[in-house]
Amino acid sequence: YVTRDGVASNSGADGANAKEVQAALSNAHGANCTESRLKQGTYTSASGYRFARTLVMQGGYTGADANARSVDASLTVLTSTGSDGPVLDINNISPNSPSAALGRDTAVKNLTIAGGNNQAALSFNGNGGGLRCISRGGKCNLTLRALIIRDNTAKGAGGGIPLEGVG
């Protein structure tokens, strides 16, 4: 479970032990966790959010209990104030990432992704301001459902979403 005021070292098991977003996405809560549930609200990062593993990332959770949520994508917003990459980067081709393609169960649901400004020439030619998926083996196995992608820009391709496979 993830909240805006979550703590990186928390377990993420429930609202009382919520993690912060990047810690949850980075698998800091265990290899067996395949879902990150974000409580409603706006999450702002100076450098965006990144993950490189099979994961379901869902917004809209109310905090009333672990399963209470809304599918209204406008209630959970990810945004970035930086200009060196996308708001949400699903990327497993860096040296520290797994060598296999992302699993078929990787999904992003019930979120707004807004305010990305990728102007970094070294960040895959500045491609992707909102959400970017780059995967080994040319397979970006990604499900996108109930998303709002708005107000994102990129120096290269795909201000909102470029999907790229790397060989």
mmCIF file with all atom_site columns, C-alpha atoms in Angstrom:
data_model
loop_
_atom_site.group_PDB
_atom_site.id
_atom_site.type_symbol
_atom_site.label_atom_id
_atom_site.label_alt_id
_atom_site.label_comp_id
_atom_site.label_asym_id
_atom_site.label_entity_id
_atom_site.label_seq_id
_atom_site.pdbx_PDB_ins_code
_atom_site.Cartn_x
_atom_site.Cartn_y
_atom_site.Cartn_z
_atom_site.occupancy
_atom_site.B_iso_or_equiv
_atom_site.pdbx_formal_charge
_atom_site.auth_seq_id
_atom_site.auth_comp_id
_atom_site.auth_asym_id
_atom_site.auth_atom_id
_atom_site.pdbx_PDB_model_num
ATOM 1   C CA . TYR A 1 1   ? 0.000   0.000   0.000   1.00 0.00 ? 1   TYR A CA 1
ATOM 2   C CA . VAL A 1 2   ? 1.347   3.448   -0.972  1.00 0.00 ? 2   VAL A CA 1
ATOM 3   C CA . THR A 1 3   ? 0.517   6.928   0.327   1.00 0.00 ? 3   THR A CA 1
ATOM 4   C CA . ARG A 1 4   ? 1.981   10.395  -0.245  1.00 0.00 ? 4   ARG A CA 1
ATOM 5   C CA . ASP A 1 5   ? 3.359   10.426  3.287   1.00 0.00 ? 5   ASP A CA 1
ATOM 6   C CA . GLY A 1 6   ? 4.427   6.760   3.323   1.00 0.00 ? 6   GLY A CA 1
ATOM 7   C CA . VAL A 1 7   ? 7.840   5.757   4.633   1.00 0.00 ? 7   VAL A CA 1
ATOM 8   C CA . ALA A 1 8   ? 10.377  3.892   2.483   1.00 0.00 ? 8   ALA A CA 1
ATOM 9   C CA . SER A 1 9   ? 11.235  1.434   5.256   1.00 0.00 ? 9   SER A CA 1
ATOM 10  C CA . ASN A 1 10  ? 7.598   0.495   6.006   1.00 0.00 ? 10  ASN A CA 1
ATOM 11  C CA . SER A 1 11  ? 6.239   -2.891  4.901   1.00 0.00 ? 11  SER A CA 1
ATOM 12  C CA . GLY A 1 12  ? 3.465   -1.521  2.670   1.00 0.00 ? 12  GLY A CA 1
ATOM 13  C CA . ALA A 1 13  ? 1.132   -4.221  3.999   1.00 0.00 ? 13  ALA A CA 1
ATOM 14  C CA . ASP A 1 14  ? -1.695  -1.751  4.740   1.00 0.00 ? 14  ASP A CA 1
ATOM 15  C CA . GLY A 1 15  ? -2.478  1.948   5.162   1.00 0.00 ? 15  GLY A CA 1
ATOM 16  C CA . ALA A 1 16  ? -0.949  2.111   8.631   1.00 0.00 ? 16  ALA A CA 1
ATOM 17  C CA . ASN A 1 17  ? 2.344   0.734   7.249   1.00 0.00 ? 17  ASN A CA 1
ATOM 18  C CA . ALA A 1 18  ? 2.274   2.485   3.866   1.00 0.00 ? 18  ALA A CA 1
ATOM 19  C CA . LYS A 1 19  ? 5.401   2.928   1.755   1.00 0.00 ? 19  LYS A CA 1
ATOM 20  C CA . GLU A 1 20  ? 6.383   5.920   -0.326  1.00 0.00 ? 20  GLU A CA 1
ATOM 21  C CA . VAL A 1 21  ? 5.963   5.498   -4.099  1.00 0.00 ? 21  VAL A CA 1
ATOM 22  C CA . GLN A 1 22  ? 9.506   4.947   -5.379  1.00 0.00 ? 22  GLN A CA 1
ATOM 23  C CA . ALA A 1 23  ? 10.360  2.494   -2.587  1.00 0.00 ? 23  ALA A CA 1
ATOM 24  C CA . ALA A 1 24  ? 7.289   0.433   -3.475  1.00 0.00 ? 24  ALA A CA 1
ATOM 25  C CA . LEU A 1 25  ? 8.088   0.470   -7.197  1.00 0.00 ? 25  LEU A CA 1
ATOM 26  C CA . SER A 1 26  ? 11.725  -0.443  -6.605  1.00 0.00 ? 26  SER A CA 1
ATOM 27  C CA . ASN A 1 27  ? 10.712  -3.715  -4.963  1.00 0.00 ? 27  ASN A CA 1
ATOM 28  C CA . ALA A 1 28  ? 11.983  -2.581  -1.595  1.00 0.00 ? 28  ALA A CA 1
ATOM 29  C CA . HIS A 1 29  ? 9.087   -4.460  -0.003  1.00 0.00 ? 29  HIS A CA 1
ATOM 30  C CA . GLY A 1 30  ? 9.954   -7.960  -1.193  1.00 0.00 ? 30  GLY A CA 1
ATOM 31  C CA . ALA A 1 31  ? 10.266  -10.033 -4.338  1.00 0.00 ? 31  ALA A CA 1
ATOM 32  C CA . ASN A 1 32  ? 6.864   -11.639 -3.811  1.00 0.00 ? 32  ASN A CA 1
ATOM 33  C CA . CYS A 1 33  ? 4.919   -8.381  -4.024  1.00 0.00 ? 33  CYS A CA 1
ATOM 34  C CA . THR A 1 34  ? 3.440   -7.897  -7.493  1.00 0.00 ? 34  THR A CA 1
ATOM 35  C CA . GLU A 1 35  ? 1.035   -5.014  -6.838  1.00 0.00 ? 35  GLU A CA 1
ATOM 36  C CA . SER A 1 36  ? 1.383   -1.425  -5.631  1.00 0.00 ? 36  SER A CA 1
ATOM 37  C CA . ARG A 1 37  ? -1.855  0.241   -4.499  1.00 0.00 ? 37  ARG A CA 1
ATOM 38  C CA . LEU A 1 38  ? -1.731  4.034   -4.427  1.00 0.00 ? 38  LEU A CA 1
ATOM 39  C CA . LYS A 1 39  ? -4.018  6.011   -2.160  1.00 0.00 ? 39  LYS A CA 1
ATOM 40  C CA . GLN A 1 40  ? -5.898  8.840   -3.863  1.00 0.00 ? 40  GLN A CA 1
ATOM 41  C CA . GLY A 1 41  ? -3.961  12.101  -4.056  1.00 0.00 ? 41  GLY A CA 1
ATOM 42  C CA . THR A 1 42  ? -1.245  13.858  -6.025  1.00 0.00 ? 42  THR A CA 1
ATOM 43  C CA . TYR A 1 43  ? 2.269   12.410  -5.921  1.00 0.00 ? 43  TYR A CA 1
ATOM 44  C CA . THR A 1 44  ? 5.039   14.767  -7.073  1.00 0.00 ? 44  THR A CA 1
ATOM 45  C CA . SER A 1 45  ? 8.644   13.783  -7.731  1.00 0.00 ? 45  SER A CA 1
ATOM 46  C CA . ALA A 1 46  ? 11.614  15.873  -8.803  1.00 0.00 ? 46  ALA A CA 1
ATOM 47  C CA . SER A 1 47  ? 12.866  13.053  -11.045 1.00 0.00 ? 47  SER A CA 1
ATOM 48  C CA . GLY A 1 48  ? 9.821   10.909  -11.865 1.00 0.00 ? 48  GLY A CA 1
ATOM 49  C CA . TYR A 1 49  ? 9.077   7.329   -10.854 1.00 0.00 ? 49  TYR A CA 1
ATOM 50  C CA . ARG A 1 50  ? 10.794  4.219   -12.210 1.00 0.00 ? 50  ARG A CA 1
ATOM 51  C CA . PHE A 1 51  ? 10.416  0.465   -12.057 1.00 0.00 ? 51  PHE A CA 1
ATOM 52  C CA . ALA A 1 52  ? 11.954  -2.473  -13.884 1.00 0.00 ? 52  ALA A CA 1
ATOM 53  C CA . ARG A 1 53  ? 9.916   -5.523  -12.958 1.00 0.00 ? 53  ARG A CA 1
ATOM 54  C CA . THR A 1 54  ? 6.564   -7.217  -13.438 1.00 0.00 ? 54  THR A CA 1
ATOM 55  C CA . LEU A 1 55  ? 4.123   -5.174  -11.373 1.00 0.00 ? 55  LEU A CA 1
ATOM 56  C CA . VAL A 1 56  ? 0.516   -3.982  -11.279 1.00 0.00 ? 56  VAL A CA 1
ATOM 57  C CA . MET A 1 57  ? 0.413   -0.322  -10.250 1.00 0.00 ? 57  MET A CA 1
ATOM 58  C CA . GLN A 1 58  ? -3.114  0.887   -9.395  1.00 0.00 ? 58  GLN A CA 1
ATOM 59  C CA . GLY A 1 59  ? -4.421  4.196   -8.167  1.00 0.00 ? 59  GLY A CA 1
ATOM 60  C CA . GLY A 1 60  ? -7.724  5.203   -6.617  1.00 0.00 ? 60  GLY A CA 1
ATOM 61  C CA . TYR A 1 61  ? -7.517  3.553   -3.212  1.00 0.00 ? 61  TYR A CA 1
ATOM 62  C CA . THR A 1 62  ? -9.449  5.437   -0.539  1.00 0.00 ? 62  THR A CA 1
ATOM 63  C CA . GLY A 1 63  ? -7.513  4.386   2.536   1.00 0.00 ? 63  GLY A CA 1
ATOM 64  C CA . ALA A 1 64  ? -10.696 3.161   4.236   1.00 0.00 ? 64  ALA A CA 1
ATOM 65  C CA . ASP A 1 65  ? -9.445  -0.409  3.863   1.00 0.00 ? 65  ASP A CA 1
ATOM 66  C CA . ALA A 1 66  ? -7.005  -2.287  1.656   1.00 0.00 ? 66  ALA A CA 1
ATOM 67  C CA . ASN A 1 67  ? -9.568  -2.956  -1.095  1.00 0.00 ? 67  ASN A CA 1
ATOM 68  C CA . ALA A 1 68  ? -11.777 0.174   -1.168  1.00 0.00 ? 68  ALA A CA 1
ATOM 69  C CA . ARG A 1 69  ? -11.077 2.138   -4.328  1.00 0.00 ? 69  ARG A CA 1
ATOM 70  C CA . SER A 1 70  ? -12.462 4.161   -7.199  1.00 0.00 ? 70  SER A CA 1
ATOM 71  C CA . VAL A 1 71  ? -11.609 3.543   -10.845 1.00 0.00 ? 71  VAL A CA 1
ATOM 72  C CA . ASP A 1 72  ? -11.739 7.313   -11.490 1.00 0.00 ? 72  ASP A CA 1
ATOM 73  C CA . ALA A 1 73  ? -8.256  8.032   -12.869 1.00 0.00 ? 73  ALA A CA 1
ATOM 74  C CA . SER A 1 74  ? -8.425  11.704  -11.887 1.00 0.00 ? 74  SER A CA 1
ATOM 75  C CA . LEU A 1 75  ? -8.274  10.859  -8.167  1.00 0.00 ? 75  LEU A CA 1
ATOM 76  C CA . THR A 1 76  ? -4.653  9.615   -8.186  1.00 0.00 ? 76  THR A CA 1
ATOM 77  C CA . VAL A 1 77  ? -2.106  11.784  -9.999  1.00 0.00 ? 77  VAL A CA 1
ATOM 78  C CA . LEU A 1 78  ? 1.593   11.182  -10.665 1.00 0.00 ? 78  LEU A CA 1
ATOM 79  C CA . THR A 1 79  ? 3.554   14.258  -11.697 1.00 0.00 ? 79  THR A CA 1
ATOM 80  C CA . SER A 1 80  ? 7.177   15.360  -11.975 1.00 0.00 ? 80  SER A CA 1
ATOM 81  C CA . THR A 1 81  ? 8.863   18.709  -11.574 1.00 0.00 ? 81  THR A CA 1
ATOM 82  C CA . GLY A 1 82  ? 12.085  17.619  -13.306 1.00 0.00 ? 82  GLY A CA 1
ATOM 83  C CA . SER A 1 83  ? 13.130  17.725  -16.955 1.00 0.00 ? 83  SER A CA 1
ATOM 84  C CA . ASP A 1 84  ? 15.442  14.691  -17.156 1.00 0.00 ? 84  ASP A CA 1
ATOM 85  C CA . GLY A 1 85  ? 12.963  11.904  -17.864 1.00 0.00 ? 85  GLY A CA 1
ATOM 86  C CA . PRO A 1 86  ? 9.304   10.886  -17.917 1.00 0.00 ? 86  PRO A CA 1
ATOM 87  C CA . VAL A 1 87  ? 6.878   10.950  -14.999 1.00 0.00 ? 87  VAL A CA 1
ATOM 88  C CA . LEU A 1 88  ? 6.661   7.131   -15.068 1.00 0.00 ? 88  LEU A CA 1
ATOM 89  C CA . ASP A 1 89  ? 9.519   5.116   -16.600 1.00 0.00 ? 89  ASP A CA 1
ATOM 90  C CA . ILE A 1 90  ? 9.065   1.361   -16.975 1.00 0.00 ? 90  ILE A CA 1
ATOM 91  C CA . ASN A 1 91  ? 12.508  0.412   -18.147 1.00 0.00 ? 91  ASN A CA 1
ATOM 92  C CA . ASN A 1 92  ? 14.421  -2.850  -17.773 1.00 0.00 ? 92  ASN A CA 1
ATOM 93  C CA . ILE A 1 93  ? 17.394  -2.264  -20.033 1.00 0.00 ? 93  ILE A CA 1
ATOM 94  C CA . SER A 1 94  ? 19.721  -0.501  -17.633 1.00 0.00 ? 94  SER A CA 1
ATOM 95  C CA . PRO A 1 95  ? 22.736  -2.447  -16.319 1.00 0.00 ? 95  PRO A CA 1
ATOM 96  C CA . ASN A 1 96  ? 21.086  -3.011  -12.921 1.00 0.00 ? 96  ASN A CA 1
ATOM 97  C CA . SER A 1 97  ? 17.814  -4.326  -14.329 1.00 0.00 ? 97  SER A CA 1
ATOM 98  C CA . PRO A 1 98  ? 16.720  -7.909  -15.006 1.00 0.00 ? 98  PRO A CA 1
ATOM 99  C CA . SER A 1 99  ? 17.676  -9.383  -18.359 1.00 0.00 ? 99  SER A CA 1
ATOM 100 C CA . ALA A 1 100 ? 14.249  -10.818 -19.153 1.00 0.00 ? 100 ALA A CA 1
ATOM 101 C CA . ALA A 1 101 ? 11.391  -8.968  -20.833 1.00 0.00 ? 101 ALA A CA 1
ATOM 102 C CA . LEU A 1 102 ? 8.702   -7.509  -18.593 1.00 0.00 ? 102 LEU A CA 1
ATOM 103 C CA . GLY A 1 103 ? 6.079   -10.057 -17.659 1.00 0.00 ? 103 GLY A CA 1
ATOM 104 C CA . ARG A 1 104 ? 2.634   -10.139 -19.234 1.00 0.00 ? 104 ARG A CA 1
ATOM 105 C CA . ASP A 1 105 ? 1.100   -9.035  -15.958 1.00 0.00 ? 105 ASP A CA 1
ATOM 106 C CA . THR A 1 106 ? 2.738   -5.604  -15.898 1.00 0.00 ? 106 THR A CA 1
ATOM 107 C CA . ALA A 1 107 ? -0.037  -2.994  -15.740 1.00 0.00 ? 107 ALA A CA 1
ATOM 108 C CA . VAL A 1 108 ? -0.713  0.633   -14.890 1.00 0.00 ? 108 VAL A CA 1
ATOM 109 C CA . LYS A 1 109 ? -4.328  1.400   -13.945 1.00 0.00 ? 109 LYS A CA 1
ATOM 110 C CA . ASN A 1 110 ? -6.562  4.178   -12.624 1.00 0.00 ? 110 ASN A CA 1
ATOM 111 C CA . LEU A 1 111 ? -4.024  7.015   -12.659 1.00 0.00 ? 111 LEU A CA 1
ATOM 112 C CA . THR A 1 112 ? -3.451  10.432  -14.164 1.00 0.00 ? 112 THR A CA 1
ATOM 113 C CA . ILE A 1 113 ? 0.083   10.987  -15.451 1.00 0.00 ? 113 ILE A CA 1
ATOM 114 C CA . ALA A 1 114 ? 0.669   14.709  -15.894 1.00 0.00 ? 114 ALA A CA 1
ATOM 115 C CA . GLY A 1 115 ? 3.244   17.452  -16.065 1.00 0.00 ? 115 GLY A CA 1
ATOM 116 C CA . GLY A 1 116 ? 6.159   15.443  -17.468 1.00 0.00 ? 116 GLY A CA 1
ATOM 117 C CA . ASN A 1 117 ? 8.835   17.418  -19.298 1.00 0.00 ? 117 ASN A CA 1
ATOM 118 C CA . ASN A 1 118 ? 11.562  15.137  -20.678 1.00 0.00 ? 118 ASN A CA 1
ATOM 119 C CA . GLN A 1 119 ? 14.225  17.363  -22.201 1.00 0.00 ? 119 GLN A CA 1
ATOM 120 C CA . ALA A 1 120 ? 17.190  15.061  -21.525 1.00 0.00 ? 120 ALA A CA 1
ATOM 121 C CA . ALA A 1 121 ? 19.163  14.234  -24.671 1.00 0.00 ? 121 ALA A CA 1
ATOM 122 C CA . LEU A 1 122 ? 20.767  11.243  -22.943 1.00 0.00 ? 122 LEU A CA 1
ATOM 123 C CA . SER A 1 123 ? 17.444  9.811   -21.787 1.00 0.00 ? 123 SER A CA 1
ATOM 124 C CA . PHE A 1 124 ? 16.658  7.771   -24.927 1.00 0.00 ? 124 PHE A CA 1
ATOM 125 C CA . ASN A 1 125 ? 16.828  10.925  -27.058 1.00 0.00 ? 125 ASN A CA 1
ATOM 126 C CA . GLY A 1 126 ? 14.395  12.711  -24.781 1.00 0.00 ? 126 GLY A CA 1
ATOM 127 C CA . ASN A 1 127 ? 11.544  10.353  -25.686 1.00 0.00 ? 127 ASN A CA 1
ATOM 128 C CA . GLY A 1 128 ? 8.524   10.154  -23.398 1.00 0.00 ? 128 GLY A CA 1
ATOM 129 C CA . GLY A 1 129 ? 7.337   12.915  -21.125 1.00 0.00 ? 129 GLY A CA 1
ATOM 130 C CA . GLY A 1 130 ? 4.438   11.129  -19.438 1.00 0.00 ? 130 GLY A CA 1
ATOM 131 C CA . LEU A 1 131 ? 4.887   7.369   -19.481 1.00 0.00 ? 131 LEU A CA 1
ATOM 132 C CA . ARG A 1 132 ? 7.670   5.460   -21.215 1.00 0.00 ? 132 ARG A CA 1
ATOM 133 C CA . CYS A 1 133 ? 8.061   1.699   -21.526 1.00 0.00 ? 133 CYS A CA 1
ATOM 134 C CA . ILE A 1 134 ? 11.301  0.256   -22.846 1.00 0.00 ? 134 ILE A CA 1
ATOM 135 C CA . SER A 1 135 ? 11.951  -3.453  -22.517 1.00 0.00 ? 135 SER A CA 1
ATOM 136 C CA . ARG A 1 136 ? 14.611  -5.980  -23.439 1.00 0.00 ? 136 ARG A CA 1
ATOM 137 C CA . GLY A 1 137 ? 13.816  -8.343  -26.266 1.00 0.00 ? 137 GLY A CA 1
ATOM 138 C CA . GLY A 1 138 ? 11.566  -5.804  -27.978 1.00 0.00 ? 138 GLY A CA 1
ATOM 139 C CA . LYS A 1 139 ? 8.613   -6.740  -25.768 1.00 0.00 ? 139 LYS A CA 1
ATOM 140 C CA . CYS A 1 140 ? 7.013   -4.097  -23.649 1.00 0.00 ? 140 CYS A CA 1
ATOM 141 C CA . ASN A 1 141 ? 4.275   -6.335  -22.230 1.00 0.00 ? 141 ASN A CA 1
ATOM 142 C CA . LEU A 1 142 ? 2.231   -3.606  -20.636 1.00 0.00 ? 142 LEU A CA 1
ATOM 143 C CA . THR A 1 143 ? -1.492  -3.153  -19.952 1.00 0.00 ? 143 THR A CA 1
ATOM 144 C CA . LEU A 1 144 ? -2.714  0.428   -19.654 1.00 0.00 ? 144 LEU A CA 1
ATOM 145 C CA . ARG A 1 145 ? -6.243  0.836   -18.281 1.00 0.00 ? 145 ARG A CA 1
ATOM 146 C CA . ALA A 1 146 ? -8.305  3.836   -17.157 1.00 0.00 ? 146 ALA A CA 1
ATOM 147 C CA . LEU A 1 147 ? -5.478  6.370   -17.501 1.00 0.00 ? 147 LEU A CA 1
ATOM 148 C CA . ILE A 1 148 ? -5.469  10.078  -18.140 1.00 0.00 ? 148 ILE A CA 1
ATOM 149 C CA . ILE A 1 149 ? -2.270  11.223  -19.864 1.00 0.00 ? 149 ILE A CA 1
ATOM 150 C CA . ARG A 1 150 ? -2.153  15.020  -20.042 1.00 0.00 ? 150 ARG A CA 1
ATOM 151 C CA . ASP A 1 151 ? 0.119   18.052  -20.201 1.00 0.00 ? 151 ASP A CA 1
ATOM 152 C CA . ASN A 1 152 ? 3.353   16.155  -20.905 1.00 0.00 ? 152 ASN A CA 1
ATOM 153 C CA . THR A 1 153 ? 6.139   17.189  -23.290 1.00 0.00 ? 153 THR A CA 1
ATOM 154 C CA . ALA A 1 154 ? 9.280   15.555  -24.649 1.00 0.00 ? 154 ALA A CA 1
ATOM 155 C CA . LYS A 1 155 ? 12.311  16.732  -26.589 1.00 0.00 ? 155 LYS A CA 1
ATOM 156 C CA . GLY A 1 156 ? 12.042  13.589  -28.735 1.00 0.00 ? 156 GLY A CA 1
ATOM 157 C CA . ALA A 1 157 ? 9.055   11.391  -29.579 1.00 0.00 ? 157 ALA A CA 1
ATOM 158 C CA . GLY A 1 158 ? 5.933   10.783  -27.536 1.00 0.00 ? 158 GLY A CA 1
ATOM 159 C CA . GLY A 1 159 ? 5.166   13.668  -25.237 1.00 0.00 ? 159 GLY A CA 1
ATOM 160 C CA . GLY A 1 160 ? 2.494   11.439  -23.702 1.00 0.00 ? 160 GLY A CA 1
ATOM 161 C CA . ILE A 1 161 ? 3.597   7.824   -24.334 1.00 0.00 ? 161 ILE A CA 1
ATOM 162 C CA . PRO A 1 162 ? 6.250   6.310   -26.627 1.00 0.00 ? 162 PRO A CA 1
ATOM 163 C CA . LEU A 1 163 ? 6.421   2.514   -26.520 1.00 0.00 ? 163 LEU A CA 1
ATOM 164 C CA . GLU A 1 164 ? 9.788   1.140   -27.553 1.00 0.00 ? 164 GLU A CA 1
ATOM 165 C CA . GLY A 1 165 ? 11.385  -2.299  -27.730 1.00 0.00 ? 165 GLY A CA 1
ATOM 166 C CA . VAL A 1 166 ? 15.140  -2.661  -27.576 1.00 0.00 ? 166 VAL A CA 1
ATOM 167 C CA . GLY A 1 167 ? 16.690  -5.653  -29.170 1.00 0.00 ? 167 GLY A CA 1
#
